[in-house]
mmCIF file of C-alpha atoms and ligand atoms in Angstrom:
data_model
loop_
_atom_site.group_PDB
_atom_site.id
_atom_site.type_symbol
_atom_site.label_atom_id
_atom_site.label_comp_id
_atom_site.label_asym_id
_atom_site.label_seq_id
_atom_site.Cartn_x
_atom_site.Cartn_y
_atom_site.Cartn_z
ATOM 1 C CA UNK F 1 45.423 -80.933 38.344
ATOM 2 C CA UNK F 2 46.615 -78.358 41.033
ATOM 3 C CA UNK F 3 44.460 -75.881 42.357
ATOM 4 C CA UNK F 4 46.141 -72.347 40.960
ATOM 5 C CA UNK F 5 45.912 -69.578 43.343
ATOM 6 C CA UNK F 6 48.899 -67.442 42.428
ATOM 7 C CA UNK F 7 47.640 -63.952 41.450
ATOM 8 C CA UNK F 8 48.046 -64.493 37.742
ATOM 9 C CA UNK F 9 47.628 -67.120 35.833
ATOM 10 C CA UNK F 10 43.832 -68.144 37.577
ATOM 11 C CA UNK F 11 41.398 -70.894 37.515
ATOM 12 C CA UNK F 12 39.017 -69.629 34.939
ATOM 13 C CA UNK F 13 35.185 -70.822 34.559
ATOM 14 C CA UNK F 14 34.453 -74.223 32.392
ATOM 15 C CA UNK F 15 32.820 -72.285 29.909
ATOM 16 C CA UNK F 16 35.962 -69.949 29.514
ATOM 17 C CA UNK F 17 37.962 -73.948 28.735
ATOM 18 C CA UNK F 18 35.248 -74.822 26.261
ATOM 19 C CA UNK F 19 35.411 -71.436 24.205
ATOM 20 C CA UNK F 20 39.330 -71.114 24.656
ATOM 21 C CA UNK F 21 39.186 -74.820 23.336
ATOM 22 C CA UNK F 22 38.417 -76.498 19.843
ATOM 23 C CA UNK F 23 39.528 -75.692 16.409
ATOM 24 C CA UNK F 24 41.395 -72.355 16.449
ATOM 25 C CA UNK F 25 38.041 -69.309 13.740
ATOM 26 C CA UNK F 26 39.800 -67.385 11.385
ATOM 27 C CA UNK F 27 40.470 -64.052 12.475
ATOM 28 C CA UNK F 28 37.780 -63.108 8.937
ATOM 29 C CA UNK F 29 35.353 -66.012 9.938
ATOM 30 C CA UNK F 30 31.820 -64.450 10.988
ATOM 31 C CA UNK F 31 31.735 -66.038 14.128
ATOM 32 C CA UNK F 32 34.896 -64.542 15.155
ATOM 33 C CA UNK F 33 34.295 -60.910 13.569
ATOM 34 C CA UNK F 34 31.081 -61.007 15.737
ATOM 35 C CA UNK F 35 33.122 -62.078 18.772
ATOM 36 C CA UNK F 36 35.545 -59.209 18.505
ATOM 37 C CA UNK F 37 33.091 -56.786 17.793
ATOM 38 C CA UNK F 38 31.144 -58.161 20.772
ATOM 39 C CA UNK F 39 34.256 -57.703 23.014
ATOM 40 C CA UNK F 40 35.011 -54.657 22.694
ATOM 41 C CA UNK F 41 31.691 -53.275 23.688
ATOM 42 C CA UNK F 42 31.911 -55.473 26.453
ATOM 43 C CA UNK F 43 34.808 -54.015 27.054
ATOM 44 C CA UNK F 44 33.331 -50.490 27.571
ATOM 45 C CA UNK F 45 31.117 -52.053 30.058
ATOM 46 C CA UNK F 46 33.239 -53.592 32.284
ATOM 47 C CA UNK F 47 36.078 -50.370 32.183
ATOM 48 C CA UNK F 48 32.639 -48.029 32.824
ATOM 49 C CA UNK F 49 34.328 -45.808 30.189
ATOM 50 C CA UNK F 50 32.840 -43.481 27.636
ATOM 51 C CA UNK F 51 31.264 -43.925 24.550
ATOM 52 C CA UNK F 52 34.230 -42.446 23.037
ATOM 53 C CA UNK F 53 36.586 -44.527 24.900
ATOM 54 C CA UNK F 54 38.799 -46.841 22.301
ATOM 55 C CA UNK F 55 38.973 -50.211 23.896
ATOM 56 C CA UNK F 56 42.450 -52.131 22.045
ATOM 57 C CA UNK F 57 42.206 -55.919 22.261
ATOM 58 C CA UNK F 58 45.911 -57.245 20.437
ATOM 59 C CA UNK F 59 47.649 -60.422 21.274
ATOM 60 C CA UNK F 60 50.280 -60.115 24.100
ATOM 61 C CA UNK F 61 50.803 -60.299 28.158
ATOM 62 C CA UNK F 62 49.624 -56.946 30.169
ATOM 63 C CA UNK F 63 53.997 -56.161 29.719
ATOM 64 C CA UNK F 64 52.690 -55.046 25.406
ATOM 65 C CA UNK F 65 49.950 -54.021 26.765
ATOM 66 C CA UNK F 66 52.089 -50.866 29.283
ATOM 67 C CA UNK F 67 54.710 -50.545 26.548
ATOM 68 C CA UNK F 68 51.236 -49.522 24.104
ATOM 69 C CA UNK F 69 50.518 -46.727 27.153
ATOM 70 C CA UNK F 70 54.227 -45.733 27.284
ATOM 71 C CA UNK F 71 54.929 -44.764 24.016
ATOM 72 C CA UNK F 72 51.430 -43.796 22.345
ATOM 73 C CA UNK F 73 51.157 -40.691 24.516
ATOM 74 C CA UNK F 74 53.777 -38.638 24.971
ATOM 75 C CA UNK F 75 57.379 -38.227 22.640
ATOM 76 C CA UNK F 76 60.966 -38.383 24.354
ATOM 77 C CA UNK F 77 62.006 -34.973 26.194
ATOM 78 C CA UNK F 78 58.305 -34.717 27.873
ATOM 79 C CA UNK F 79 58.181 -35.405 31.412
ATOM 80 C CA UNK F 80 55.682 -38.086 33.102
ATOM 81 C CA UNK F 81 55.361 -39.058 36.547
ATOM 82 C CA UNK F 82 55.366 -42.104 37.550
ATOM 83 C CA UNK F 83 53.208 -43.175 41.432
ATOM 84 C CA UNK F 84 55.797 -46.277 42.388
ATOM 85 C CA UNK F 85 54.571 -48.631 44.719
ATOM 86 C CA UNK F 86 56.707 -51.415 43.760
ATOM 87 C CA UNK F 87 57.844 -53.554 41.063
ATOM 88 C CA UNK F 88 55.801 -52.888 38.341
ATOM 89 C CA UNK F 89 55.580 -49.308 38.367
ATOM 90 C CA UNK F 90 59.527 -49.224 38.591
ATOM 91 C CA UNK F 91 59.075 -51.546 35.492
ATOM 92 C CA UNK F 92 56.703 -48.467 33.620
ATOM 93 C CA UNK F 93 59.054 -46.745 35.169
ATOM 94 C CA UNK F 94 61.989 -47.760 33.116
ATOM 95 C CA UNK F 95 59.822 -48.457 29.658
ATOM 96 C CA UNK F 96 59.355 -44.353 30.111
ATOM 97 C CA UNK F 97 63.046 -44.043 29.944
ATOM 98 C CA UNK F 98 63.637 -46.026 27.200
ATOM 99 C CA UNK F 99 60.737 -43.779 25.187
ATOM 100 C CA UNK F 100 63.056 -41.228 25.947
ATOM 101 C CA UNK F 101 60.425 -39.345 28.375
ATOM 102 C CA UNK F 102 62.081 -37.107 31.873
ATOM 103 C CA UNK F 103 60.862 -39.384 34.494
ATOM 104 C CA UNK F 104 60.090 -38.352 38.211
ATOM 105 C CA UNK F 105 59.358 -41.535 40.243
ATOM 106 C CA UNK F 106 57.448 -41.198 43.724
ATOM 107 C CA UNK F 107 58.472 -43.769 45.633
ATOM 108 C CA UNK F 108 57.309 -45.292 49.524
ATOM 109 C CA UNK F 109 58.590 -48.074 51.095
ATOM 110 C CA UNK F 110 57.619 -51.536 50.243
ATOM 111 C CA UNK F 111 54.227 -51.879 51.637
ATOM 112 C CA UNK F 112 53.074 -48.045 51.638
ATOM 113 C CA UNK F 113 52.091 -45.528 48.403
ATOM 114 C CA UNK F 114 53.158 -42.642 48.385
ATOM 115 C CA UNK F 115 50.633 -40.027 49.355
ATOM 116 C CA UNK F 116 48.342 -37.904 47.462
ATOM 117 C CA UNK F 117 49.710 -35.325 49.344
ATOM 118 C CA UNK F 118 53.273 -36.126 47.626
ATOM 119 C CA UNK F 119 51.216 -36.749 43.845
ATOM 120 C CA UNK F 120 49.428 -33.090 44.679
ATOM 121 C CA UNK F 121 52.707 -30.892 44.823
ATOM 122 C CA UNK F 122 54.353 -33.018 42.582
ATOM 123 C CA UNK F 123 51.585 -32.000 40.155
ATOM 124 C CA UNK F 124 51.356 -28.615 41.275
ATOM 125 C CA UNK F 125 55.390 -28.310 39.986
ATOM 126 C CA UNK F 126 53.915 -28.407 36.360
ATOM 127 C CA UNK F 127 55.244 -29.323 33.131
ATOM 128 C CA UNK F 128 54.136 -33.360 33.416
ATOM 129 C CA UNK F 129 52.416 -34.340 30.049
ATOM 130 C CA UNK F 130 51.127 -37.495 32.173
ATOM 131 C CA UNK F 131 50.861 -39.412 35.581
ATOM 132 C CA UNK F 132 51.506 -42.667 35.713
ATOM 133 C CA UNK F 133 50.187 -45.662 38.505
ATOM 134 C CA UNK F 134 49.190 -49.742 39.130
ATOM 135 C CA UNK F 135 46.200 -50.068 40.603
ATOM 136 C CA UNK F 136 46.976 -53.097 42.548
ATOM 137 C CA UNK F 137 50.448 -53.899 42.543
ATOM 138 C CA UNK F 138 51.420 -57.534 42.312
ATOM 139 C CA UNK F 139 54.528 -57.725 44.518
ATOM 140 C CA UNK F 140 52.832 -56.215 46.937
ATOM 141 C CA UNK F 141 49.329 -56.442 47.395
ATOM 142 C CA UNK F 142 48.935 -52.756 47.299
ATOM 143 C CA UNK F 143 46.241 -50.063 45.519
ATOM 144 C CA UNK F 144 46.654 -47.036 45.378
ATOM 145 C CA UNK F 145 43.181 -44.893 46.261
ATOM 146 C CA UNK F 146 43.162 -44.343 41.604
ATOM 147 C CA UNK F 147 39.903 -42.077 41.848
ATOM 148 C CA UNK F 148 42.027 -39.920 43.918
ATOM 149 C CA UNK F 149 44.949 -40.137 41.353
ATOM 150 C CA UNK F 150 42.263 -39.472 38.387
ATOM 151 C CA UNK F 151 40.863 -36.696 39.983
ATOM 152 C CA UNK F 152 44.128 -35.307 40.493
ATOM 153 C CA UNK F 153 45.679 -35.455 36.878
ATOM 154 C CA UNK F 154 42.522 -34.279 35.583
ATOM 155 C CA UNK F 155 42.042 -31.089 37.411
ATOM 156 C CA UNK F 156 46.094 -30.693 36.338
ATOM 157 C CA UNK F 157 45.411 -31.028 32.726
ATOM 158 C CA UNK F 158 47.651 -34.047 32.633
ATOM 159 C CA UNK F 159 47.082 -37.375 31.465
ATOM 160 C CA UNK F 160 46.416 -40.615 33.478
ATOM 161 C CA UNK F 161 47.676 -44.499 33.140
ATOM 162 C CA UNK F 162 46.578 -46.932 35.537
ATOM 163 C CA UNK F 163 48.287 -50.399 35.071
ATOM 164 C CA UNK F 164 45.602 -52.730 35.926
ATOM 165 C CA UNK F 165 46.692 -55.766 35.471
ATOM 166 C CA UNK F 166 45.570 -57.244 38.274
ATOM 167 C CA UNK F 167 42.632 -55.246 39.306
ATOM 168 C CA UNK F 168 40.536 -54.586 36.460
ATOM 169 C CA UNK F 169 37.442 -56.291 36.806
ATOM 170 C CA UNK F 170 37.870 -56.920 40.035
ATOM 171 C CA UNK F 171 38.939 -53.890 41.562
ATOM 172 C CA UNK F 172 36.784 -50.518 41.476
ATOM 173 C CA UNK F 173 37.672 -48.206 38.651
ATOM 174 C CA UNK F 174 35.325 -46.132 36.659
ATOM 175 C CA UNK F 175 37.145 -44.830 33.871
ATOM 176 C CA UNK F 176 34.443 -42.156 32.676
ATOM 177 C CA UNK F 177 33.023 -40.637 36.031
ATOM 178 C CA UNK F 178 37.018 -40.778 37.483
ATOM 179 C CA UNK F 179 38.340 -39.298 33.865
ATOM 180 C CA UNK F 180 41.332 -41.786 34.093
ATOM 181 C CA UNK F 181 42.494 -41.828 30.397
ATOM 182 C CA UNK F 182 44.351 -45.535 29.883
ATOM 183 C CA UNK F 183 43.288 -47.953 31.828
ATOM 184 C CA UNK F 184 45.156 -51.509 30.685
ATOM 185 C CA UNK F 185 45.132 -55.054 32.009
ATOM 186 C CA UNK F 186 45.764 -58.240 30.614
ATOM 187 C CA UNK F 187 43.695 -61.737 30.118
ATOM 188 C CA UNK F 188 45.026 -63.725 32.536
ATOM 189 C CA UNK F 189 43.709 -62.260 36.026
ATOM 190 C CA UNK F 190 40.581 -60.841 36.753
ATOM 191 C CA UNK F 191 39.506 -61.151 33.632
ATOM 192 C CA UNK F 192 39.739 -64.744 34.170
ATOM 193 C CA UNK F 193 41.363 -66.596 30.933
ATOM 194 C CA UNK F 194 44.305 -68.045 29.722
ATOM 195 C CA UNK F 195 47.563 -65.646 29.167
ATOM 196 C CA UNK F 196 47.583 -64.033 25.588
ATOM 197 C CA UNK F 197 45.948 -60.823 25.323
ATOM 198 C CA UNK F 198 47.527 -57.077 26.088
ATOM 199 C CA UNK F 199 43.803 -55.328 27.171
ATOM 200 C CA UNK F 200 43.319 -51.211 26.875
ATOM 201 C CA UNK F 201 40.694 -48.547 27.196
ATOM 202 C CA UNK F 202 42.506 -45.198 25.837
ATOM 203 C CA UNK F 203 40.104 -42.177 26.061
ATOM 204 C CA UNK F 204 39.547 -39.187 23.946
ATOM 205 C CA UNK F 205 41.995 -37.145 24.791
ATOM 206 C CA UNK F 206 44.542 -40.370 25.189
ATOM 207 C CA UNK F 207 44.064 -40.682 21.274
ATOM 208 C CA UNK F 208 44.337 -37.144 20.819
ATOM 209 C CA UNK F 209 47.807 -36.944 22.188
ATOM 210 C CA UNK F 210 49.038 -39.763 20.187
ATOM 211 C CA UNK F 211 47.927 -38.298 16.671
ATOM 212 C CA UNK F 212 50.104 -35.381 18.038
ATOM 213 C CA UNK F 213 53.277 -37.199 18.494
ATOM 214 C CA UNK F 214 56.248 -36.054 16.335
ATOM 215 C CA UNK F 215 57.445 -39.222 17.197
ATOM 216 C CA UNK F 216 55.928 -42.428 16.291
ATOM 217 C CA UNK F 217 55.627 -45.274 18.752
ATOM 218 C CA UNK F 218 56.344 -48.983 17.840
ATOM 219 C CA UNK F 219 54.155 -50.301 14.379
ATOM 220 C CA UNK F 220 53.237 -53.287 16.529
ATOM 221 C CA UNK F 221 51.510 -50.941 18.985
ATOM 222 C CA UNK F 222 50.695 -47.677 17.638
ATOM 223 C CA UNK F 223 46.892 -47.123 18.171
ATOM 224 C CA UNK F 224 46.489 -45.185 14.725
ATOM 225 C CA UNK F 225 46.978 -48.857 13.747
ATOM 226 C CA UNK F 226 45.118 -50.445 15.428
ATOM 227 C CA UNK F 227 42.128 -48.101 15.985
ATOM 228 C CA UNK F 228 41.079 -48.648 12.021
ATOM 229 C CA UNK F 229 40.940 -52.216 12.879
ATOM 230 C CA UNK F 230 39.237 -51.902 16.767
ATOM 231 C CA UNK F 231 36.746 -49.215 14.798
ATOM 232 C CA UNK F 232 36.169 -52.610 11.912
ATOM 233 C CA UNK F 233 35.402 -55.493 14.281
ATOM 234 C CA UNK F 234 33.269 -53.452 16.212
ATOM 235 C CA UNK F 235 30.677 -52.110 12.832
ATOM 236 C CA UNK F 236 31.305 -56.080 12.257
ATOM 237 C CA UNK F 237 33.642 -55.618 9.036
ATOM 238 C CA UNK F 238 36.477 -57.863 8.170
ATOM 239 C CA UNK F 239 39.770 -55.942 8.528
ATOM 240 C CA UNK F 240 43.068 -57.401 8.920
ATOM 241 C CA UNK F 241 47.210 -55.974 11.080
ATOM 242 C CA UNK F 242 48.250 -58.139 12.706
ATOM 243 C CA UNK F 243 46.796 -61.285 13.219
ATOM 244 C CA UNK F 244 44.209 -61.363 16.396
ATOM 245 C CA UNK F 245 44.841 -64.412 18.857
ATOM 246 C CA UNK F 246 41.533 -65.532 17.612
ATOM 247 C CA UNK F 247 40.523 -68.854 19.835
ATOM 248 C CA UNK F 248 41.072 -66.044 23.181
ATOM 249 C CA UNK F 249 38.934 -63.818 22.057
ATOM 250 C CA UNK F 250 36.499 -65.744 21.288
ATOM 251 C CA UNK F 251 36.746 -66.571 25.215
ATOM 252 C CA UNK F 252 36.514 -63.177 26.002
ATOM 253 C CA UNK F 253 33.684 -62.184 25.117
ATOM 254 C CA UNK F 254 32.154 -65.053 27.123
ATOM 255 C CA UNK F 255 34.628 -64.399 30.061
ATOM 256 C CA UNK F 256 32.821 -60.747 29.474
ATOM 257 C CA UNK F 257 29.556 -61.608 29.422
ATOM 258 C CA UNK F 258 29.971 -63.636 32.728
ATOM 259 C CA UNK F 259 31.608 -60.512 34.873
ATOM 260 C CA UNK F 260 29.205 -58.461 33.350
ATOM 261 C CA UNK F 261 25.967 -61.017 34.028
ATOM 262 C CA UNK F 262 25.740 -59.419 37.923
ATOM 263 C CA UNK F 263 27.029 -55.640 37.334
ATOM 264 C CA UNK F 264 30.336 -54.648 38.008
ATOM 265 C CA UNK F 265 28.730 -53.655 41.618
ATOM 266 C CA UNK F 266 27.563 -56.998 42.119
ATOM 267 C CA UNK F 267 31.580 -58.386 41.069
ATOM 268 C CA UNK F 268 33.784 -55.854 43.018
ATOM 269 C CA UNK F 269 31.702 -56.616 46.160
ATOM 270 C CA UNK F 270 32.264 -59.998 45.217
ATOM 271 C CA UNK F 271 36.084 -59.195 45.157
ATOM 272 C CA UNK F 272 35.562 -57.195 48.203
ATOM 273 C CA UNK F 273 33.502 -59.896 50.318
ATOM 274 C CA UNK F 274 35.810 -62.495 49.711
ATOM 275 C CA UNK F 275 39.045 -60.645 50.095
ATOM 276 C CA UNK F 276 37.938 -59.875 53.899
ATOM 277 C CA UNK F 277 37.195 -63.375 54.137
ATOM 278 C CA UNK F 278 40.261 -64.036 53.227
ATOM 279 C CA UNK F 279 41.810 -62.004 55.515
ATOM 280 C CA UNK F 280 39.927 -63.267 58.449
ATOM 281 C CA UNK F 281 41.556 -66.351 58.584
ATOM 282 C CA UNK F 282 45.271 -64.682 57.369
ATOM 283 C CA UNK F 283 43.928 -63.701 60.916
ATOM 284 C CA UNK F 284 43.297 -66.552 62.573
ATOM 285 C CA UNK F 285 46.072 -67.564 61.370
ATOM 286 C CA UNK F 286 48.519 -65.484 62.682
ATOM 287 C CA UNK F 287 50.158 -64.023 59.328
ATOM 288 C CA UNK F 288 50.583 -60.338 58.912
ATOM 289 C CA UNK F 289 49.920 -58.292 56.150
ATOM 290 C CA UNK F 290 52.637 -55.985 53.749
ATOM 291 C CA UNK F 291 50.439 -53.605 52.860
ATOM 292 C CA UNK F 292 50.732 -50.952 56.022
ATOM 293 C CA UNK F 293 47.202 -49.611 56.072
ATOM 294 C CA UNK F 294 44.054 -51.662 55.930
ATOM 295 C CA UNK F 295 42.644 -49.027 53.031
ATOM 296 C CA UNK F 296 45.769 -50.284 51.249
ATOM 297 C CA UNK F 297 45.127 -53.778 50.722
ATOM 298 C CA UNK F 298 43.902 -54.966 46.883
ATOM 299 C CA UNK F 299 40.408 -56.889 47.321
ATOM 300 C CA UNK F 300 42.750 -59.650 44.633
ATOM 301 C CA UNK F 301 45.625 -61.222 46.358
ATOM 302 C CA UNK F 302 46.904 -61.275 49.960
ATOM 303 C CA UNK F 303 51.019 -60.732 50.749
ATOM 304 C CA UNK F 304 51.798 -61.876 53.625
ATOM 305 C CA UNK F 305 54.660 -62.047 55.467
ATOM 306 C CA UNK F 306 56.189 -65.687 56.189
ATOM 307 C CA UNK F 307 56.301 -66.149 59.940
ATOM 308 C CA UNK F 308 59.120 -66.103 61.714
ATOM 309 C CA UNK F 309 61.243 -69.368 61.774
ATOM 310 C CA UNK F 310 59.596 -70.509 58.654
ATOM 311 C CA UNK F 311 61.280 -69.843 54.810
ATOM 312 C CA UNK F 312 59.991 -69.358 51.139
ATOM 313 C CA UNK F 313 60.330 -72.923 50.846
ATOM 314 C CA UNK F 314 55.942 -73.377 52.399
ATOM 315 C CA UNK F 315 55.017 -72.612 49.441
ATOM 316 C CA UNK F 316 56.226 -76.079 47.203
ATOM 317 C CA UNK F 317 55.423 -77.493 50.681
ATOM 318 C CA UNK F 318 50.999 -76.161 50.197
ATOM 319 C CA UNK F 319 51.946 -77.203 46.451
ATOM 320 C CA UNK F 320 52.027 -80.441 47.977
ATOM 321 C CA UNK F 321 48.842 -80.397 49.472
ATOM 322 C CA UNK F 322 47.539 -79.615 45.892
ATOM 323 C CA UNK F 323 47.469 -75.863 45.882
ATOM 324 C CA UNK F 324 49.775 -73.595 43.992
ATOM 325 C CA UNK F 325 50.074 -70.242 45.538
ATOM 326 C CA UNK F 326 52.929 -67.661 44.870
ATOM 327 C CA UNK F 327 56.618 -66.715 46.600
ATOM 328 C CA UNK F 328 56.904 -63.096 46.855
ATOM 329 C CA UNK F 329 58.528 -60.547 43.721
ATOM 330 C CA UNK F 330 59.722 -57.424 45.539
ATOM 331 C CA UNK F 331 63.065 -57.799 45.117
ATOM 332 C CA UNK F 332 63.681 -55.712 48.515
ATOM 333 C CA UNK F 333 61.901 -58.078 50.183
ATOM 334 C CA UNK F 334 61.592 -61.320 47.664
ATOM 335 C CA UNK F 335 62.220 -64.448 50.498
ATOM 336 C CA UNK F 336 60.604 -63.219 53.277
ATOM 337 C CA UNK F 337 57.050 -63.243 52.314
ATOM 338 C CA UNK F 338 54.030 -64.792 49.775
ATOM 339 C CA UNK F 339 51.133 -63.991 47.830
ATOM 340 C CA UNK F 340 47.687 -65.680 47.462
ATOM 341 C CA UNK F 341 45.778 -64.637 44.729
ATOM 342 C CA UNK F 342 41.637 -64.169 44.948
ATOM 343 C CA UNK F 343 40.113 -63.179 42.241
ATOM 344 C CA UNK F 344 37.886 -64.220 39.657
ATOM 345 C CA UNK F 345 36.043 -67.792 39.541
ATOM 346 C CA UNK F 346 37.529 -69.065 42.022
ATOM 347 C CA UNK F 347 35.478 -66.346 44.321
ATOM 348 C CA UNK F 348 32.179 -68.311 43.676
ATOM 349 C CA UNK F 349 33.689 -71.649 44.742
ATOM 350 C CA UNK F 350 34.328 -72.096 48.398
ATOM 351 C CA UNK F 351 35.627 -75.329 48.458
ATOM 352 C CA UNK F 352 38.184 -74.162 46.710
ATOM 353 C CA UNK F 353 38.526 -71.360 49.571
ATOM 354 C CA UNK F 354 38.883 -73.541 52.286
ATOM 355 C CA UNK F 355 40.868 -76.207 50.816
ATOM 356 C CA UNK F 356 43.724 -73.504 50.391
ATOM 357 C CA UNK F 357 43.648 -71.597 53.832
ATOM 358 C CA UNK F 358 43.306 -75.549 54.873
ATOM 359 C CA UNK F 359 46.652 -76.166 53.119
ATOM 360 C CA UNK F 360 48.540 -73.237 54.455
ATOM 361 C CA UNK F 361 47.619 -73.692 57.842
ATOM 362 C CA UNK F 362 48.862 -76.891 58.148
ATOM 363 C CA UNK F 363 52.136 -76.274 55.814
ATOM 364 C CA UNK F 364 52.304 -73.602 58.336
ATOM 365 C CA UNK F 365 52.558 -75.931 61.152
ATOM 366 C CA UNK F 366 54.766 -78.758 59.346
ATOM 367 C CA UNK F 367 56.999 -75.681 59.180
ATOM 368 C CA UNK F 368 56.907 -75.302 62.899
ATOM 369 C CA UNK F 369 54.092 -72.337 62.910
ATOM 370 C CA UNK F 370 51.722 -74.467 64.715
ATOM 371 C CA UNK F 371 48.013 -72.989 64.173
ATOM 372 C CA UNK F 372 44.361 -74.218 63.701
ATOM 373 C CA UNK F 373 43.341 -75.163 60.278
ATOM 374 C CA UNK F 374 39.985 -75.711 61.573
ATOM 375 C CA UNK F 375 39.424 -72.661 63.150
ATOM 376 C CA UNK F 376 40.706 -70.618 60.433
ATOM 377 C CA UNK F 377 38.533 -72.260 57.468
ATOM 378 C CA UNK F 378 35.547 -71.680 60.491
ATOM 379 C CA UNK F 379 36.518 -68.034 60.404
ATOM 380 C CA UNK F 380 36.888 -68.349 56.048
ATOM 381 C CA UNK F 381 33.051 -69.169 56.523
ATOM 382 C CA UNK F 382 31.580 -67.090 58.966
ATOM 383 C CA UNK F 383 32.884 -64.556 56.675
ATOM 384 C CA UNK F 384 31.779 -65.262 53.675
ATOM 385 C CA UNK F 385 28.758 -66.043 55.493
ATOM 386 C CA UNK F 386 28.209 -62.088 56.401
HETATM 387 N N1 LIG E 401 51.925 -55.539 35.987
HETATM 388 C C1 LIG E 401 51.167 -55.924 36.865
HETATM 389 C C2 LIG E 401 50.514 -55.439 37.466
HETATM 390 C C3 LIG E 401 50.862 -57.348 37.279
HETATM 391 O O1 LIG E 401 50.861 -57.776 37.576
HETATM 392 C C4 LIG E 401 51.974 -57.487 35.788
HETATM 393 C C5 LIG E 401 52.183 -59.251 35.763
HETATM 394 N N2 LIG E 401 51.886 -60.189 36.594
HETATM 395 C C6 LIG E 401 52.182 -57.444 34.445
HETATM 396 C C7 LIG E 401 52.625 -55.821 34.893
HETATM 397 C C8 LIG E 401 52.770 -57.597 33.449
HETATM 398 O O2 LIG E 401 52.190 -58.536 32.734
HETATM 399 P P1 LIG E 401 52.447 -60.288 32.145
HETATM 400 O O3 LIG E 401 53.496 -60.621 32.655
HETATM 401 O O4 LIG E 401 51.646 -60.365 31.462
HETATM 402 O O5 LIG E 401 53.202 -59.239 31.212
#
């Protein structure tokens, strides 16, 4: 199998592979009820969420988790602010428009994020029900200042929602301390599972917002349909609304326990350290990043401009060397850059990181960007050792 170094799905641990294999458990099996209940409890710890926040585990992808957030918090006609850092924020804005919200989008050039001053100014103008932001935009590798955004929203009594699909369990996010209302993700990125689970934690305020709606969300993604099911599982009681992805829930418990083994601080630090090391390698290869300032560069992926004279076919040449990286995604720049994921299990496998750097360096040389693979791997190793 090639080494999967795209920004999701990612390489998963051997224990997760085991848990995600074999005959599926029934949704009422005692072992599944135990895994489900434990996973809900563990999610609060990974999300650093308060005890009265409600985790949801629903079969689906990250887009479904986004739709849950877009439809459970506000009625048609209410105003929302989208702090857009790229492709996935724009998807969220479109979902909110379809919900009938009045959507204001604050935009930035690709590789940048709207300034906090601009957000503060917009919030001060008043009238917003909720602020939506993408914690890490997978199309550009830009990470927004989620702490500042959540705290600003709180200060203005505005709900805050963060798409953590390319961030949760890798980038620091303190749901309770920062007062965020929804933090959502999917199973196939830093959570470390195959695709197939939409994962979301909602604050008490978010649940109250749903309770007050006059126009309910679609039944299959309604907080009020799912909350009693989640509570039953957490109390280790059988229940049913719509069949859960039982095999993945079994694997979720395993992966959340792995994430929490060394604690969240260690987890955030590992992602920061490896991101720095990968960037040392990119710098040795004279590759320029999309994020326009270092503090915007995510720890979960690198988005790198193709050097002069090298086209998007680089991705296929890297694949020929056994490593899968991703092409560009942002519509404005699609053919001008490529992306490398660095999250989860692979971070504990320095050989895989070396293989990735070497494959990219060799493919670049093949396409005329002559560079030194040995020096790039040495730069990686040096930074990993620091
Ligand atoms: N948000 C972000 C930031 C993402 O990276 C993705 C997927 N790459 C999504 C949302 C959508 O998730 P999914 O593809 O699982 O529906």
